PDB file of N, CA, C and O in Angstrom:
ATOM      1  N   MET G   1     -36.312  12.832 -21.950  1.00  0.00           N
ATOM      2  CA  MET G   1     -36.119  11.392 -22.018  1.00  0.00           C
ATOM      3  C   MET G   1     -35.375  10.415 -22.256  1.00  0.00           C
ATOM      4  O   MET G   1     -34.866   9.806 -21.797  1.00  0.00           O
ATOM      5  N   GLU G   2     -35.244  11.049 -23.490  1.00  0.00           N
ATOM      6  CA  GLU G   2     -33.435   9.974 -24.119  1.00  0.00           C
ATOM      7  C   GLU G   2     -32.690   9.581 -23.409  1.00  0.00           C
ATOM      8  O   GLU G   2     -31.748   8.973 -23.303  1.00  0.00           O
ATOM      9  N   ASP G   3     -32.166  11.038 -22.741  1.00  0.00           N
ATOM     10  CA  ASP G   3     -30.896  11.091 -21.434  1.00  0.00           C
ATOM     11  C   ASP G   3     -31.544   9.895 -20.457  1.00  0.00           C
ATOM     12  O   ASP G   3     -30.430   9.457 -20.011  1.00  0.00           O
ATOM     13  N   LEU G   4     -32.518  10.468 -20.058  1.00  0.00           N
ATOM     14  CA  LEU G   4     -32.628   9.312 -18.656  1.00  0.00           C
ATOM     15  C   LEU G   4     -32.637   7.808 -19.156  1.00  0.00           C
ATOM     16  O   LEU G   4     -32.066   6.918 -18.475  1.00  0.00           O
ATOM     17  N   ILE G   5     -32.896   7.155 -20.333  1.00  0.00           N
ATOM     18  CA  ILE G   5     -32.764   6.255 -20.715  1.00  0.00           C
ATOM     19  C   ILE G   5     -31.280   5.720 -21.013  1.00  0.00           C
ATOM     20  O   ILE G   5     -30.979   4.787 -20.329  1.00  0.00           O
ATOM     21  N   GLN G   6     -30.768   6.804 -21.417  1.00  0.00           N
ATOM     22  CA  GLN G   6     -29.231   6.756 -21.429  1.00  0.00           C
ATOM     23  C   GLN G   6     -28.761   6.551 -20.459  1.00  0.00           C
ATOM     24  O   GLN G   6     -27.839   5.242 -20.258  1.00  0.00           O
ATOM     25  N   ARG G   7     -29.100   7.265 -19.451  1.00  0.00           N
ATOM     26  CA  ARG G   7     -28.623   7.209 -18.079  1.00  0.00           C
ATOM     27  C   ARG G   7     -28.717   5.362 -17.483  1.00  0.00           C
ATOM     28  O   ARG G   7     -28.245   5.250 -16.209  1.00  0.00           O
ATOM     29  N   VAL G   8     -30.014   4.981 -17.662  1.00  0.00           N
ATOM     30  CA  VAL G   8     -30.192   4.080 -17.135  1.00  0.00           C
ATOM     31  C   VAL G   8     -29.553   2.775 -17.721  1.00  0.00           C
ATOM     32  O   VAL G   8     -29.165   1.675 -17.044  1.00  0.00           O
ATOM     33  N   GLU G   9     -29.683   3.108 -19.016  1.00  0.00           N
ATOM     34  CA  GLU G   9     -28.560   2.023 -19.621  1.00  0.00           C
ATOM     35  C   GLU G   9     -27.346   2.262 -19.189  1.00  0.00           C
ATOM     36  O   GLU G   9     -26.555   1.083 -19.284  1.00  0.00           O
ATOM     37  N   ASN G  10     -26.691   2.891 -18.791  1.00  0.00           N
ATOM     38  CA  ASN G  10     -25.488   3.486 -18.337  1.00  0.00           C
ATOM     39  C   ASN G  10     -24.992   2.597 -17.065  1.00  0.00           C
ATOM     40  O   ASN G  10     -23.972   1.301 -16.939  1.00  0.00           O
ATOM     41  N   ALA G  11     -26.167   2.408 -16.310  1.00  0.00           N
ATOM     42  CA  ALA G  11     -26.358   1.813 -14.948  1.00  0.00           C
ATOM     43  C   ALA G  11     -26.323   0.796 -15.200  1.00  0.00           C
ATOM     44  O   ALA G  11     -25.958  -0.030 -14.571  1.00  0.00           O
ATOM     45  N   LEU G  12     -27.101   0.083 -16.119  1.00  0.00           N
ATOM     46  CA  LEU G  12     -26.963  -1.461 -16.121  1.00  0.00           C
ATOM     47  C   LEU G  12     -25.982  -1.889 -16.820  1.00  0.00           C
ATOM     48  O   LEU G  12     -25.703  -3.164 -16.362  1.00  0.00           O
ATOM     49  N   ASN G  13     -25.024  -1.076 -17.588  1.00  0.00           N
ATOM     50  CA  ASN G  13     -23.740  -1.198 -18.216  1.00  0.00           C
ATOM     51  C   ASN G  13     -22.840  -1.483 -17.314  1.00  0.00           C
ATOM     52  O   ASN G  13     -21.948  -2.897 -17.491  1.00  0.00           O
ATOM     53  N   SER G  14     -23.110  -1.326 -15.713  1.00  0.00           N
ATOM     54  CA  SER G  14     -22.384  -1.393 -14.627  1.00  0.00           C
ATOM     55  C   SER G  14     -22.368  -3.039 -14.180  1.00  0.00           C
ATOM     56  O   SER G  14     -21.397  -3.614 -13.699  1.00  0.00           O
ATOM     57  N   VAL G  15     -23.381  -3.534 -14.334  1.00  0.00           N
ATOM     58  CA  VAL G  15     -24.027  -5.101 -14.228  1.00  0.00           C
ATOM     59  C   VAL G  15     -23.759  -5.902 -15.321  1.00  0.00           C
ATOM     60  O   VAL G  15     -23.742  -6.890 -14.570  1.00  0.00           O
ATOM     61  N   ARG G  16     -23.915  -5.375 -16.433  1.00  0.00           N
ATOM     62  CA  ARG G  16     -24.042  -6.590 -17.327  1.00  0.00           C
ATOM     63  C   ARG G  16     -22.951  -7.456 -17.604  1.00  0.00           C
ATOM     64  O   ARG G  16     -23.444  -8.604 -18.255  1.00  0.00           O
ATOM     65  N   PRO G  17     -22.181  -6.961 -17.391  1.00  0.00           N
ATOM     66  CA  PRO G  17     -21.268  -7.779 -17.796  1.00  0.00           C
ATOM     67  C   PRO G  17     -21.282  -9.220 -16.862  1.00  0.00           C
ATOM     68  O   PRO G  17     -20.579 -10.549 -16.942  1.00  0.00           O
ATOM     69  N   TYR G  18     -21.552  -9.308 -15.941  1.00  0.00           N
ATOM     70  CA  TYR G  18     -21.496 -10.911 -14.457  1.00  0.00           C
ATOM     71  C   TYR G  18     -22.807 -11.275 -14.905  1.00  0.00           C
ATOM     72  O   TYR G  18     -23.266 -12.543 -15.293  1.00  0.00           O
ATOM     73  N   LEU G  19     -23.791 -10.839 -15.888  1.00  0.00           N
ATOM     74  CA  LEU G  19     -25.346 -11.515 -16.409  1.00  0.00           C
ATOM     75  C   LEU G  19     -24.771 -12.029 -17.501  1.00  0.00           C
ATOM     76  O   LEU G  19     -25.599 -12.961 -17.861  1.00  0.00           O
ATOM     77  N   ILE G  20     -23.598 -11.664 -18.480  1.00  0.00           N
ATOM     78  CA  ILE G  20     -23.534 -11.996 -20.062  1.00  0.00           C
ATOM     79  C   ILE G  20     -22.424 -13.111 -19.474  1.00  0.00           C
ATOM     80  O   ILE G  20     -22.407 -14.140 -19.991  1.00  0.00           O
ATOM     81  N   THR G  21     -21.595 -13.220 -18.142  1.00  0.00           N
ATOM     82  CA  THR G  21     -20.777 -14.551 -17.968  1.00  0.00           C
ATOM     83  C   THR G  21     -21.573 -15.716 -17.819  1.00  0.00           C
ATOM     84  O   THR G  21     -21.480 -16.623 -18.395  1.00  0.00           O
ATOM     85  N   ASP G  22     -23.200 -15.295 -16.648  1.00  0.00           N
ATOM     86  CA  ASP G  22     -23.861 -16.017 -16.822  1.00  0.00           C
ATOM     87  C   ASP G  22     -24.770 -16.771 -17.438  1.00  0.00           C
ATOM     88  O   ASP G  22     -25.772 -17.585 -17.675  1.00  0.00           O
ATOM     89  N   GLY G  23     -24.643 -16.264 -18.959  1.00  0.00           N
ATOM     90  CA  GLY G  23     -25.544 -16.495 -20.182  1.00  0.00           C
ATOM     91  C   GLY G  23     -26.761 -16.041 -19.950  1.00  0.00           C
ATOM     92  O   GLY G  23     -27.813 -15.670 -20.903  1.00  0.00           O
ATOM     93  N   GLY G  24     -26.737 -14.398 -19.230  1.00  0.00           N
ATOM     94  CA  GLY G  24     -28.382 -13.666 -19.344  1.00  0.00           C
ATOM     95  C   GLY G  24     -27.826 -12.178 -19.660  1.00  0.00           C
ATOM     96  O   GLY G  24     -26.840 -12.142 -20.568  1.00  0.00           O
ATOM     97  N   ASN G  25     -29.355 -11.453 -19.739  1.00  0.00           N
ATOM     98  CA  ASN G  25     -28.825  -9.904 -20.282  1.00  0.00           C
ATOM     99  C   ASN G  25     -29.917  -9.726 -19.757  1.00  0.00           C
ATOM    100  O   ASN G  25     -30.920 -10.004 -19.097  1.00  0.00           O
ATOM    101  N   VAL G  26     -29.998  -8.013 -19.661  1.00  0.00           N
ATOM    102  CA  VAL G  26     -31.108  -6.965 -19.196  1.00  0.00           C
ATOM    103  C   VAL G  26     -31.836  -6.022 -20.593  1.00  0.00           C
ATOM    104  O   VAL G  26     -30.812  -5.554 -20.733  1.00  0.00           O
ATOM    105  N   LYS G  27     -33.133  -6.109 -20.580  1.00  0.00           N
ATOM    106  CA  LYS G  27     -33.154  -4.854 -21.821  1.00  0.00           C
ATOM    107  C   LYS G  27     -34.143  -3.770 -21.250  1.00  0.00           C
ATOM    108  O   LYS G  27     -35.301  -4.055 -20.565  1.00  0.00           O
ATOM    109  N   VAL G  28     -34.056  -2.504 -21.231  1.00  0.00           N
ATOM    110  CA  VAL G  28     -35.180  -1.615 -21.054  1.00  0.00           C
ATOM    111  C   VAL G  28     -36.468  -1.717 -21.696  1.00  0.00           C
ATOM    112  O   VAL G  28     -35.908  -1.691 -22.977  1.00  0.00           O
ATOM    113  N   VAL G  29     -37.496  -2.504 -21.017  1.00  0.00           N
ATOM    114  CA  VAL G  29     -38.524  -2.395 -21.946  1.00  0.00           C
ATOM    115  C   VAL G  29     -39.220  -0.468 -21.995  1.00  0.00           C
ATOM    116  O   VAL G  29     -39.613  -0.352 -23.228  1.00  0.00           O
ATOM    117  N   GLU G  30     -39.089  -0.126 -20.723  1.00  0.00           N
ATOM    118  CA  GLU G  30     -39.818   1.236 -21.182  1.00  0.00           C
ATOM    119  C   GLU G  30     -39.657   1.835 -19.389  1.00  0.00           C
ATOM    120  O   GLU G  30     -39.181   1.227 -18.533  1.00  0.00           O
ATOM    121  N   ILE G  31     -39.716   3.276 -19.742  1.00  0.00           N
ATOM    122  CA  ILE G  31     -39.670   4.277 -18.379  1.00  0.00           C
ATOM    123  C   ILE G  31     -40.862   4.997 -18.635  1.00  0.00           C
ATOM    124  O   ILE G  31     -41.228   5.479 -19.621  1.00  0.00           O
ATOM    125  N   THR G  32     -41.903   5.134 -17.520  1.00  0.00           N
ATOM    126  CA  THR G  32     -43.243   5.476 -17.608  1.00  0.00           C
ATOM    127  C   THR G  32     -43.241   6.910 -17.321  1.00  0.00           C
ATOM    128  O   THR G  32     -42.024   7.465 -16.765  1.00  0.00           O
ATOM    129  N   ASP G  33     -44.459   7.342 -17.346  1.00  0.00           N
ATOM    130  CA  ASP G  33     -44.483   9.078 -17.163  1.00  0.00           C
ATOM    131  C   ASP G  33     -44.247   8.927 -16.014  1.00  0.00           C
ATOM    132  O   ASP G  33     -43.662  10.307 -15.045  1.00  0.00           O
ATOM    133  N   ASP G  34     -44.328   7.968 -14.588  1.00  0.00           N
ATOM    134  CA  ASP G  34     -43.949   8.252 -13.291  1.00  0.00           C
ATOM    135  C   ASP G  34     -43.018   7.944 -13.229  1.00  0.00           C
ATOM    136  O   ASP G  34     -42.519   7.456 -11.718  1.00  0.00           O
ATOM    137  N   PHE G  35     -42.093   7.568 -14.045  1.00  0.00           N
ATOM    138  CA  PHE G  35     -40.300   7.241 -13.806  1.00  0.00           C
ATOM    139  C   PHE G  35     -40.347   5.668 -12.970  1.00  0.00           C
ATOM    140  O   PHE G  35     -39.403   5.398 -11.934  1.00  0.00           O
ATOM    141  N   THR G  36     -41.273   5.001 -13.598  1.00  0.00           N
ATOM    142  CA  THR G  36     -40.896   3.457 -13.434  1.00  0.00           C
ATOM    143  C   THR G  36     -39.980   3.013 -14.853  1.00  0.00           C
ATOM    144  O   THR G  36     -40.262   3.070 -15.657  1.00  0.00           O
ATOM    145  N   VAL G  37     -39.100   2.053 -13.950  1.00  0.00           N
ATOM    146  CA  VAL G  37     -37.759   1.134 -15.128  1.00  0.00           C
ATOM    147  C   VAL G  37     -38.654   0.060 -15.069  1.00  0.00           C
ATOM    148  O   VAL G  37     -39.120  -0.649 -14.330  1.00  0.00           O
ATOM    149  N   LYS G  38     -39.614  -0.339 -16.620  1.00  0.00           N
ATOM    150  CA  LYS G  38     -39.627  -1.749 -16.495  1.00  0.00           C
ATOM    151  C   LYS G  38     -38.622  -2.280 -17.467  1.00  0.00           C
ATOM    152  O   LYS G  38     -38.148  -2.021 -18.559  1.00  0.00           O
ATOM    153  N   LEU G  39     -37.772  -3.570 -16.530  1.00  0.00           N
ATOM    154  CA  LEU G  39     -37.157  -4.349 -17.350  1.00  0.00           C
ATOM    155  C   LEU G  39     -37.174  -5.558 -17.712  1.00  0.00           C
ATOM    156  O   LEU G  39     -38.584  -6.305 -17.325  1.00  0.00           O
ATOM    157  N   GLU G  40     -36.759  -6.017 -19.250  1.00  0.00           N
ATOM    158  CA  GLU G  40     -37.027  -7.852 -19.486  1.00  0.00           C
ATOM    159  C   GLU G  40     -35.792  -8.191 -18.732  1.00  0.00           C
ATOM    160  O   GLU G  40     -34.588  -7.967 -19.171  1.00  0.00           O
ATOM    161  N   LEU G  41     -35.512  -9.637 -17.957  1.00  0.00           N
ATOM    162  CA  LEU G  41     -34.287 -10.085 -17.933  1.00  0.00           C
ATOM    163  C   LEU G  41     -34.207 -11.482 -19.273  1.00  0.00           C
ATOM    164  O   LEU G  41     -35.542 -11.883 -19.629  1.00  0.00           O
ATOM    165  N   LEU G  42     -33.015 -11.202 -19.330  1.00  0.00           N
ATOM    166  CA  LEU G  42     -32.822 -12.035 -21.163  1.00  0.00           C
ATOM    167  C   LEU G  42     -32.121 -13.470 -20.901  1.00  0.00           C
ATOM    168  O   LEU G  42     -31.442 -13.179 -20.070  1.00  0.00           O
ATOM    169  N   GLY G  43     -32.571 -14.800 -21.682  1.00  0.00           N
ATOM    170  CA  GLY G  43     -31.144 -15.053 -21.499  1.00  0.00           C
ATOM    171  C   GLY G  43     -31.462 -16.211 -20.270  1.00  0.00           C
ATOM    172  O   GLY G  43     -32.777 -16.416 -19.600  1.00  0.00           O
ATOM    173  N   ALA G  44     -30.306 -16.702 -19.614  1.00  0.00           N
ATOM    174  CA  ALA G  44     -30.757 -17.174 -18.305  1.00  0.00           C
ATOM    175  C   ALA G  44     -31.252 -16.845 -17.666  1.00  0.00           C
ATOM    176  O   ALA G  44     -31.307 -17.176 -16.714  1.00  0.00           O
ATOM    177  N   CYS G  45     -30.820 -15.168 -17.278  1.00  0.00           N
ATOM    178  CA  CYS G  45     -31.880 -14.899 -16.289  1.00  0.00           C
ATOM    179  C   CYS G  45     -33.027 -14.298 -16.068  1.00  0.00           C
ATOM    180  O   CYS G  45     -33.682 -14.439 -14.978  1.00  0.00           O
ATOM    181  N   GLY G  46     -33.828 -14.909 -17.414  1.00  0.00           N
ATOM    182  CA  GLY G  46     -35.149 -15.111 -17.889  1.00  0.00           C
ATOM    183  C   GLY G  46     -35.678 -16.348 -16.625  1.00  0.00           C
ATOM    184  O   GLY G  46     -37.228 -16.696 -16.627  1.00  0.00           O
ATOM    185  N   THR G  47     -35.115 -17.541 -16.774  1.00  0.00           N
ATOM    186  CA  THR G  47     -35.525 -18.454 -15.722  1.00  0.00           C
ATOM    187  C   THR G  47     -34.623 -18.940 -14.440  1.00  0.00           C
ATOM    188  O   THR G  47     -35.074 -19.679 -14.103  1.00  0.00           O
ATOM    189  N   CYS G  48     -33.232 -18.326 -14.563  1.00  0.00           N
ATOM    190  CA  CYS G  48     -32.366 -18.065 -13.264  1.00  0.00           C
ATOM    191  C   CYS G  48     -33.278 -18.322 -11.279  1.00  0.00           C
ATOM    192  O   CYS G  48     -34.170 -17.172 -11.700  1.00  0.00           O
ATOM    193  N   PRO G  49     -33.580 -19.001 -10.907  1.00  0.00           N
ATOM    194  CA  PRO G  49     -33.881 -19.056  -9.285  1.00  0.00           C
ATOM    195  C   PRO G  49     -33.593 -17.799  -8.652  1.00  0.00           C
ATOM    196  O   PRO G  49     -33.562 -17.491  -7.878  1.00  0.00           O
ATOM    197  N   MET G  50     -32.079 -17.029  -8.957  1.00  0.00           N
ATOM    198  CA  MET G  50     -31.312 -16.403  -8.454  1.00  0.00           C
ATOM    199  C   MET G  50     -32.114 -15.186  -9.178  1.00  0.00           C
ATOM    200  O   MET G  50     -31.288 -14.088  -8.527  1.00  0.00           O
ATOM    201  N   SER G  51     -32.538 -15.334 -10.034  1.00  0.00           N
ATOM    202  CA  SER G  51     -33.029 -13.944 -10.395  1.00  0.00           C
ATOM    203  C   SER G  51     -33.155 -12.586  -9.815  1.00  0.00           C
ATOM    204  O   SER G  51     -33.173 -11.577  -9.709  1.00  0.00           O
ATOM    205  N   SER G  52     -34.205 -12.993  -8.458  1.00  0.00           N
ATOM    206  CA  SER G  52     -34.779 -11.842  -8.013  1.00  0.00           C
ATOM    207  C   SER G  52     -33.596 -11.203  -6.682  1.00  0.00           C
ATOM    208  O   SER G  52     -33.776  -9.987  -6.515  1.00  0.00           O
ATOM    209  N   MET G  53     -32.826 -12.371  -6.452  1.00  0.00           N
ATOM    210  CA  MET G  53     -31.479 -11.443  -5.936  1.00  0.00           C
ATOM    211  C   MET G  53     -31.079 -10.931  -6.782  1.00  0.00           C
ATOM    212  O   MET G  53     -30.480  -9.150  -6.429  1.00  0.00           O
ATOM    213  N   THR G  54     -30.410 -11.326  -7.979  1.00  0.00           N
ATOM    214  CA  THR G  54     -30.078 -10.648  -8.971  1.00  0.00           C
ATOM    215  C   THR G  54     -30.661  -9.002  -9.361  1.00  0.00           C
ATOM    216  O   THR G  54     -30.242  -8.031  -9.206  1.00  0.00           O
ATOM    217  N   PHE G  55     -31.547  -8.783  -9.159  1.00  0.00           N
ATOM    218  CA  PHE G  55     -32.491  -7.929  -9.392  1.00  0.00           C
ATOM    219  C   PHE G  55     -32.589  -6.768  -8.447  1.00  0.00           C
ATOM    220  O   PHE G  55     -32.209  -5.781  -8.516  1.00  0.00           O
ATOM    221  N   LYS G  56     -32.803  -7.739  -7.496  1.00  0.00           N
ATOM    222  CA  LYS G  56     -33.171  -6.108  -6.041  1.00  0.00           C
ATOM    223  C   LYS G  56     -31.393  -5.573  -5.776  1.00  0.00           C
ATOM    224  O   LYS G  56     -31.249  -4.341  -5.785  1.00  0.00           O
ATOM    225  N   ALA G  57     -30.304  -6.830  -5.649  1.00  0.00           N
ATOM    226  CA  ALA G  57     -28.995  -6.187  -5.697  1.00  0.00           C
ATOM    227  C   ALA G  57     -28.320  -5.655  -6.360  1.00  0.00           C
ATOM    228  O   ALA G  57     -27.132  -5.207  -6.066  1.00  0.00           O
ATOM    229  N   GLY G  58     -28.569  -5.986  -7.372  1.00  0.00           N
ATOM    230  CA  GLY G  58     -27.721  -5.706  -8.658  1.00  0.00           C
ATOM    231  C   GLY G  58     -28.885  -4.882  -9.539  1.00  0.00           C
ATOM    232  O   GLY G  58     -28.205  -3.470  -9.840  1.00  0.00           O
ATOM    233  N   LEU G  59     -29.606  -5.090 -10.476  1.00  0.00           N
ATOM    234  CA  LEU G  59     -29.816  -4.280 -11.268  1.00  0.00           C
ATOM    235  C   LEU G  59     -30.590  -2.808 -10.682  1.00  0.00           C
ATOM    236  O   LEU G  59     -30.832  -2.368 -11.255  1.00  0.00           O
ATOM    237  N   GLU G  60     -31.573  -3.303  -9.843  1.00  0.00           N
ATOM    238  CA  GLU G  60     -32.281  -1.977  -9.072  1.00  0.00           C
ATOM    239  C   GLU G  60     -31.767  -0.902  -8.325  1.00  0.00           C
ATOM    240  O   GLU G  60     -31.567  -0.065  -8.396  1.00  0.00           O
ATOM    241  N   GLU G  61     -30.537  -1.972  -7.475  1.00  0.00           N
ATOM    242  CA  GLU G  61     -29.838  -0.892  -6.869  1.00  0.00           C
ATOM    243  C   GLU G  61     -28.942   0.136  -7.879  1.00  0.00           C
ATOM    244  O   GLU G  61     -28.766   1.176  -7.465  1.00  0.00           O
ATOM    245  N   ALA G  62     -28.218  -0.536  -9.179  1.00  0.00           N
ATOM    246  CA  ALA G  62     -27.666   0.111  -9.660  1.00  0.00           C
ATOM    247  C   ALA G  62     -28.472   0.852 -10.482  1.00  0.00           C
ATOM    248  O   ALA G  62     -27.580   2.457 -10.636  1.00  0.00           O
ATOM    249  N   ILE G  63     -29.493   0.966 -10.993  1.00  0.00           N
ATOM    250  CA  ILE G  63     -30.558   2.138 -11.351  1.00  0.00           C
ATOM    251  C   ILE G  63     -30.646   3.096 -10.513  1.00  0.00           C
ATOM    252  O   ILE G  63     -30.318   4.391 -10.807  1.00  0.00           O
ATOM    253  N   LEU G  64     -31.429   2.793  -9.002  1.00  0.00           N
ATOM    254  CA  LEU G  64     -31.550   3.654  -8.371  1.00  0.00           C
ATOM    255  C   LEU G  64     -30.454   4.821  -7.992  1.00  0.00           C
ATOM    256  O   LEU G  64     -30.562   5.851  -7.755  1.00  0.00           O
ATOM    257  N   LYS G  65     -29.426   4.054  -8.092  1.00  0.00           N
ATOM    258  CA  LYS G  65     -28.201   4.813  -7.266  1.00  0.00           C
ATOM    259  C   LYS G  65     -27.701   5.825  -8.246  1.00  0.00           C
ATOM    260  O   LYS G  65     -27.540   6.896  -8.149  1.00  0.00           O
ATOM    261  N   SER G  66     -27.763   5.392  -9.112  1.00  0.00           N
ATOM    262  CA  SER G  66     -27.325   5.850 -10.612  1.00  0.00           C
ATOM    263  C   SER G  66     -27.994   7.204 -11.170  1.00  0.00           C
ATOM    264  O   SER G  66     -27.431   8.121 -11.456  1.00  0.00           O
ATOM    265  N   VAL G  67     -29.344   7.120 -11.371  1.00  0.00           N
ATOM    266  CA  VAL G  67     -30.463   7.494 -11.619  1.00  0.00           C
ATOM    267  C   VAL G  67     -31.683   8.090 -10.835  1.00  0.00           C
ATOM    268  O   VAL G  67     -32.649   7.277 -10.392  1.00  0.00           O
ATOM    269  N   PRO G  68     -30.944   9.356  -9.758  1.00  0.00           N
ATOM    270  CA  PRO G  68     -32.269   9.525  -8.974  1.00  0.00           C
ATOM    271  C   PRO G  68     -33.432   9.710  -9.068  1.00  0.00           C
ATOM    272  O   PRO G  68     -34.321   9.849  -7.937  1.00  0.00           O
ATOM    273  N   GLU G  69     -33.762  10.362 -10.723  1.00  0.00           N
ATOM    274  CA  GLU G  69     -34.906  10.312 -10.486  1.00  0.00           C
ATOM    275  C   GLU G  69     -36.082   9.101 -10.736  1.00  0.00           C
ATOM    276  O   GLU G  69     -37.465   9.244 -10.245  1.00  0.00           O
ATOM    277  N   ILE G  70     -35.364   8.096 -10.983  1.00  0.00           N
ATOM    278  CA  ILE G  70     -36.317   6.808 -11.148  1.00  0.00           C
ATOM    279  C   ILE G  70     -36.787   7.024  -9.580  1.00  0.00           C
ATOM    280  O   ILE G  70     -36.411   6.658  -8.510  1.00  0.00           O
ATOM    281  N   ARG G  71     -37.970   6.264  -9.483  1.00  0.00           N
ATOM    282  CA  ARG G  71     -38.507   5.972  -8.657  1.00  0.00           C
ATOM    283  C   ARG G  71     -39.053   4.556  -7.737  1.00  0.00           C
ATOM    284  O   ARG G  71     -39.090   4.262  -7.499  1.00  0.00           O
ATOM    285  N   LYS G  72     -38.750   3.656  -9.147  1.00  0.00           N
ATOM    286  CA  LYS G  72     -39.018   2.411  -9.262  1.00  0.00           C
ATOM    287  C   LYS G  72     -38.638   1.391 -10.309  1.00  0.00           C
ATOM    288  O   LYS G  72     -38.675   2.170 -11.660  1.00  0.00           O
ATOM    289  N   VAL G  73     -38.778   0.161  -9.713  1.00  0.00           N
ATOM    290  CA  VAL G  73     -37.971  -0.380 -10.900  1.00  0.00           C
ATOM    291  C   VAL G  73     -38.465  -1.993 -11.014  1.00  0.00           C
ATOM    292  O   VAL G  73     -39.198  -2.181  -9.969  1.00  0.00           O
ATOM    293  N   GLU G  74     -39.075  -2.572 -12.173  1.00  0.00           N
ATOM    294  CA  GLU G  74     -39.922  -3.704 -12.063  1.00  0.00           C
ATOM    295  C   GLU G  74     -39.278  -4.529 -13.011  1.00  0.00           C
ATOM    296  O   GLU G  74     -38.751  -4.140 -14.518  1.00  0.00           O
ATOM    297  N   ALA G  75     -39.154  -5.952 -12.898  1.00  0.00           N
ATOM    298  CA  ALA G  75     -38.646  -6.403 -13.788  1.00  0.00           C
ATOM    299  C   ALA G  75     -40.034  -7.604 -14.376  1.00  0.00           C
ATOM    300  O   ALA G  75     -41.175  -8.290 -13.633  1.00  0.00           O
ATOM    301  N   LEU G  76     -40.180  -7.381 -15.390  1.00  0.00           N
ATOM    302  CA  LEU G  76     -41.673  -7.981 -16.276  1.00  0.00           C
ATOM    303  C   LEU G  76     -41.800  -9.654 -15.853  1.00  0.00           C
ATOM    304  O   LEU G  76     -42.855 -10.084 -15.933  1.00  0.00           O
ATOM    305  N   ASN G  77     -40.575  -9.950 -15.884  1.00  0.00           N
ATOM    306  CA  ASN G  77     -40.548 -11.113 -16.150  1.00  0.00           C
ATOM    307  C   ASN G  77     -39.495 -12.242 -15.115  1.00  0.00           C
ATOM    308  O   ASN G  77     -38.832 -13.349 -15.384  1.00  0.00           O
ATOM    309  N   LEU G  78     -39.775 -11.667 -13.433  1.00  0.00           N
ATOM    310  CA  LEU G  78     -38.687 -12.078 -12.606  1.00  0.00           C
ATOM    311  C   LEU G  78     -38.873 -13.354 -12.111  1.00  0.00           C
ATOM    312  O   LEU G  78     -40.405 -13.906 -12.124  1.00  0.00           O
ATOM    313  N   VAL G  79     -38.412 -14.321 -11.830  1.00  0.00           N
ATOM    314  CA  VAL G  79     -38.811 -16.069 -11.301  1.00  0.00           C
ATOM    315  C   VAL G  79     -38.699 -15.466  -9.918  1.00  0.00           C
ATOM    316  O   VAL G  79     -37.968 -14.978  -9.208  1.00  0.00           O
ATOM    317  N   PRO G  80     -39.476 -16.591  -9.530  1.00  0.00           N
ATOM    318  CA  PRO G  80     -39.848 -15.881  -7.974  1.00  0.00           C
ATOM    319  C   PRO G  80     -39.160 -17.007  -7.117  1.00  0.00           C
ATOM    320  O   PRO G  80     -38.608 -17.484  -7.259  1.00  0.00           O
ATOM    321  N   ALA G  81     -38.726 -16.222  -6.245  1.00  0.00           N
ATOM    322  CA  ALA G  81     -37.716 -16.920  -5.338  1.00  0.00           C
ATOM    323  C   ALA G  81     -38.285 -17.866  -4.535  1.00  0.00           C
ATOM    324  O   ALA G  81     -39.330 -18.115  -4.350  1.00  0.00           O
ATOM    325  N   PHE G  82     -37.447 -18.842  -4.326  1.00  0.00           N
ATOM    326  CA  PHE G  82     -37.946 -20.349  -3.081  1.00  0.00           C
ATOM    327  C   PHE G  82     -38.006 -20.096  -1.834  1.00  0.00           C
ATOM    328  O   PHE G  82     -37.013 -19.469  -1.680  1.00  0.00           O
TER     329      PHE G  82
END
């Protein structure tokens, strides 16, 4: 599981510079037994109305592409799109 977490972190590191530039970040909360990654959006990402787009097109896509074992990605504090 430790290897899986590191691979997810590496995938997120490809997106993190863009999040940090806008005052945000992301944290892996857990990877469940059914291979669901649970993320927490931090800083500005936690309240940004664009966070759902960032999540789908950035975070989720990066993880699913880089770590094929992962079946699902969830953000625990995603701001609903308007």
